[in-house]
Coordinates of C-alpha atoms in Angstrom, one line a residue:
F162 CA 14.5 8.1 6.9
L163 CA 10.9 7.4 6.0
C164 CA 9.9 11.1 6.5
T165 CA 12.6 12.6 4.3
K166 CA 11.6 14.9 1.5
P167 CA 12.9 12.7 -1.3
L168 CA 10.6 10.0 -0.1
R169 CA 7.6 12.4 0.2
A170 CA 8.3 13.4 -3.4
E171 CA 7.5 9.8 -4.5
V172 CA 4.0 9.9 -3.0
S173 CA 1.2 10.4 -5.5
T174 CA -2.5 11.4 -5.1
R175 CA -5.6 10.8 -7.1
K176 CA -9.3 11.6 -6.8
G177 CA -11.3 9.0 -5.1
P178 CA -15.0 8.4 -4.5
G179 CA -17.0 11.4 -3.3
G180 CA -14.1 13.7 -4.3
M181 CA -11.8 12.3 -1.6
K182 CA -8.1 12.7 -2.2
L183 CA -6.3 9.3 -2.1
T184 CA -2.6 9.2 -1.4
Y185 CA -0.5 6.2 -2.4
M186 CA 3.0 5.1 -3.4
G187 CA 3.7 3.0 -6.4
G188 CA 5.0 -0.6 -5.8
D189 CA 8.3 0.1 -7.5
M190 CA 9.0 2.9 -5.0
V191 CA 8.0 0.8 -2.1
T192 CA 10.4 -2.0 -3.2
K193 CA 13.2 0.6 -3.7
T194 CA 12.7 2.1 -0.3
L195 CA 12.6 -1.2 1.5
N196 CA 15.8 -2.3 -0.3
E197 CA 17.5 1.0 0.8
A198 CA 16.3 0.5 4.4
F199 CA 16.9 -3.2 4.9
G200 CA 19.1 -4.3 2.0
Y201 CA 18.4 -6.5 -0.9
N202 CA 16.8 -9.7 0.4
G203 CA 16.6 -8.1 3.8
W204 CA 12.8 -8.0 3.9
C205 CA 9.8 -10.1 3.0
L206 CA 6.3 -9.0 1.9
E207 CA 3.3 -11.3 2.4
V208 CA -0.3 -10.6 1.4
K209 CA -2.1 -12.3 4.3
N210 CA -5.7 -11.7 3.3
T211 CA -7.8 -9.9 0.6
S212 CA -11.5 -9.2 0.6
R213 CA -13.9 -7.3 -1.7
E214 CA -16.2 -4.7 -0.2
E215 CA -19.8 -4.4 -1.3
P216 CA -19.9 -2.7 -4.7
I217 CA -21.7 0.7 -4.8
K218 CA -23.7 1.9 -7.8
D219 CA -23.5 5.7 -8.3
E220 CA -26.1 8.0 -9.8
K221 CA -24.7 7.5 -13.3
G222 CA -25.1 3.7 -13.0
R223 CA -21.4 3.0 -12.6
Y224 CA -20.2 0.6 -10.0
H225 CA -17.4 1.4 -7.5
V226 CA -15.6 -1.6 -6.1
A227 CA -13.1 -1.6 -3.3
Y228 CA -10.7 -4.3 -2.0
I229 CA -9.0 -4.5 1.3
A230 CA -5.7 -6.3 1.7
T231 CA -3.9 -7.2 4.9
V232 CA -0.1 -7.1 4.3
R233 CA 2.9 -8.1 6.4
V234 CA 6.4 -6.8 5.9
T235 CA 9.1 -8.8 7.8
H236 CA 12.7 -7.9 8.5
Q237 CA 14.4 -11.1 7.5
R238 CA 17.3 -11.1 10.0
S239 CA 15.4 -10.2 13.2
G240 CA 12.0 -11.6 12.3
V241 CA 10.3 -8.3 13.4
F242 CA 7.3 -7.6 11.3
R243 CA 4.6 -5.0 10.7
E244 CA 1.2 -5.9 9.6
D245 CA -1.5 -3.5 8.4
C246 CA -4.5 -3.3 6.0
G247 CA -5.8 -0.8 3.5

């Protein structure tokens, strides 16, 4: 289900620091996908922790700031959860 082509089509990319390619999925698509997988009200999302990394000043004098969030998605009926950060 999570590796199907329609889902892959919803993944976006953007240029990150140092020319890195960053891949992400918009929050609306995450919500839609979780509702399809577990049903409406079948899951819960918690932001467990957030932290700001040290800002970096580039050669043009611009600051680049990154945040890290630890997030937990829980299947409501079973209580099974997955926690990760990024």
